[in-house]
């Protein structure tokens, strides 16, 4: 994430750190939420103004801003790991549909070509 304003590549790289896909996100049954940091990082990206962020559905940005401001209802709602996971999965799928899957495949192919 070299730029100050997030673009598609920033989201793809961040999601990639957490695995090939988020299919296992709902299978996690533990006291800790291994995706909480991912949620926090996604919120931080959504807060930044960029043309890519503006192309995303407004609801993602609204939740991020409310969460960041400490809106009581949003904090309560996002305090449930299932709600955070749902948001992450929705955003992940949208990112993949908007060119993220092609970019991810290209990045994986390039990393395999490197010695």
PDB file of C-alpha atoms in Angstrom, residues 14-90:
ATOM      1  CA  UNK A  14      -5.006  -6.764   2.353  1.00  0.00           C
ATOM      2  CA  UNK A  15      -7.544  -9.536   1.775  1.00  0.00           C
ATOM      3  CA  UNK A  16      -4.787 -11.740   0.322  1.00  0.00           C
ATOM      4  CA  UNK A  17      -2.867 -11.579   3.602  1.00  0.00           C
ATOM      5  CA  UNK A  18      -5.772 -13.434   5.245  1.00  0.00           C
ATOM      6  CA  UNK A  19      -5.820 -16.310   2.771  1.00  0.00           C
ATOM      7  CA  UNK A  20      -7.070 -17.302  -0.635  1.00  0.00           C
ATOM      8  CA  UNK A  21     -10.669 -16.469   0.250  1.00  0.00           C
ATOM      9  CA  UNK A  22     -12.774 -15.715   3.279  1.00  0.00           C
ATOM     10  CA  UNK A  23     -14.823 -18.913   3.025  1.00  0.00           C
ATOM     11  CA  UNK A  24     -13.629 -20.088   6.426  1.00  0.00           C
ATOM     12  CA  UNK A  25     -14.607 -16.853   8.153  1.00  0.00           C
ATOM     13  CA  UNK A  26     -17.904 -18.300   9.396  1.00  0.00           C
ATOM     14  CA  UNK A  27     -16.325 -21.585  10.481  1.00  0.00           C
ATOM     15  CA  UNK A  28     -14.219 -19.901  13.131  1.00  0.00           C
ATOM     16  CA  UNK A  29     -15.631 -20.857  16.515  1.00  0.00           C
ATOM     17  CA  UNK A  30     -13.294 -19.404  19.082  1.00  0.00           C
ATOM     18  CA  UNK A  31     -13.127 -16.777  21.762  1.00  0.00           C
ATOM     19  CA  UNK A  32     -10.904 -14.554  19.646  1.00  0.00           C
ATOM     20  CA  UNK A  33     -11.782 -13.187  16.229  1.00  0.00           C
ATOM     21  CA  UNK A  34      -8.858 -13.713  13.833  1.00  0.00           C
ATOM     22  CA  UNK A  35     -10.498 -11.291  11.394  1.00  0.00           C
ATOM     23  CA  UNK A  36     -10.903  -8.373  13.806  1.00  0.00           C
ATOM     24  CA  UNK A  37      -7.634  -6.767  12.662  1.00  0.00           C
ATOM     25  CA  UNK A  38      -8.707  -7.189   9.043  1.00  0.00           C
ATOM     26  CA  UNK A  39     -11.965  -5.401   9.879  1.00  0.00           C
ATOM     27  CA  UNK A  40     -10.069  -2.547  11.538  1.00  0.00           C
ATOM     28  CA  UNK A  41      -7.725  -2.245   8.546  1.00  0.00           C
ATOM     29  CA  UNK A  42     -10.636  -2.258   6.095  1.00  0.00           C
ATOM     30  CA  UNK A  43     -12.355   0.473   8.115  1.00  0.00           C
ATOM     31  CA  UNK A  44      -9.150   2.535   7.942  1.00  0.00           C
ATOM     32  CA  UNK A  45      -9.044   2.145   4.149  1.00  0.00           C
ATOM     33  CA  UNK A  46     -12.721   3.027   3.769  1.00  0.00           C
ATOM     34  CA  UNK A  47     -12.208   6.253   5.719  1.00  0.00           C
ATOM     35  CA  UNK A  48      -9.758   7.638   3.178  1.00  0.00           C
ATOM     36  CA  UNK A  49     -11.116   9.620   0.255  1.00  0.00           C
ATOM     37  CA  UNK A  50     -10.307   8.081  -3.093  1.00  0.00           C
ATOM     38  CA  UNK A  51     -12.046   7.635  -6.402  1.00  0.00           C
ATOM     39  CA  UNK A  52     -12.108   3.892  -5.789  1.00  0.00           C
ATOM     40  CA  UNK A  53     -13.743   4.277  -2.382  1.00  0.00           C
ATOM     41  CA  UNK A  54     -16.320   6.603  -3.911  1.00  0.00           C
ATOM     42  CA  UNK A  55     -17.137   3.876  -6.440  1.00  0.00           C
ATOM     43  CA  UNK A  56     -18.060   1.480  -3.612  1.00  0.00           C
ATOM     44  CA  UNK A  57     -21.596   1.395  -2.220  1.00  0.00           C
ATOM     45  CA  UNK A  58     -22.087   4.263   0.183  1.00  0.00           C
ATOM     46  CA  UNK A  59     -23.181   1.944   2.999  1.00  0.00           C
ATOM     47  CA  UNK A  60     -19.651   0.554   3.412  1.00  0.00           C
ATOM     48  CA  UNK A  61     -18.242   4.053   3.823  1.00  0.00           C
ATOM     49  CA  UNK A  62     -21.048   5.104   6.178  1.00  0.00           C
ATOM     50  CA  UNK A  63     -20.455   2.135   8.471  1.00  0.00           C
ATOM     51  CA  UNK A  64     -16.716   2.848   8.510  1.00  0.00           C
ATOM     52  CA  UNK A  65     -17.244   6.505   9.408  1.00  0.00           C
ATOM     53  CA  UNK A  66     -19.815   5.724  12.082  1.00  0.00           C
ATOM     54  CA  UNK A  67     -17.606   3.005  13.551  1.00  0.00           C
ATOM     55  CA  UNK A  68     -14.611   5.335  13.573  1.00  0.00           C
ATOM     56  CA  UNK A  69     -16.613   8.131  15.233  1.00  0.00           C
ATOM     57  CA  UNK A  70     -17.748   5.726  17.932  1.00  0.00           C
ATOM     58  CA  UNK A  71     -21.428   5.748  17.034  1.00  0.00           C
ATOM     59  CA  UNK A  72     -23.026   3.672  19.786  1.00  0.00           C
ATOM     60  CA  UNK A  73     -25.445   1.735  17.571  1.00  0.00           C
ATOM     61  CA  UNK A  74     -22.743   0.941  15.010  1.00  0.00           C
ATOM     62  CA  UNK A  75     -20.268  -0.145  17.687  1.00  0.00           C
ATOM     63  CA  UNK A  76     -22.911  -2.406  19.201  1.00  0.00           C
ATOM     64  CA  UNK A  77     -23.820  -3.904  15.816  1.00  0.00           C
ATOM     65  CA  UNK A  78     -20.219  -4.374  14.730  1.00  0.00           C
ATOM     66  CA  UNK A  79     -19.357  -5.749  18.154  1.00  0.00           C
ATOM     67  CA  UNK A  80     -20.865  -9.015  16.954  1.00  0.00           C
ATOM     68  CA  UNK A  81     -18.221 -10.943  14.983  1.00  0.00           C
ATOM     69  CA  UNK A  82     -20.880 -12.328  12.619  1.00  0.00           C
ATOM     70  CA  UNK A  83     -21.827  -8.794  11.566  1.00  0.00           C
ATOM     71  CA  UNK A  84     -18.187  -7.853  10.987  1.00  0.00           C
ATOM     72  CA  UNK A  85     -17.637 -11.054   9.009  1.00  0.00           C
ATOM     73  CA  UNK A  86     -20.738 -10.417   6.917  1.00  0.00           C
ATOM     74  CA  UNK A  87     -19.490  -6.952   6.010  1.00  0.00           C
ATOM     75  CA  UNK A  88     -16.006  -8.262   5.207  1.00  0.00           C
ATOM     76  CA  UNK A  89     -17.392 -11.023   2.974  1.00  0.00           C
ATOM     77  CA  UNK A  90     -19.699  -8.630   1.148  1.00  0.00           C
TER      78      UNK A  90
END
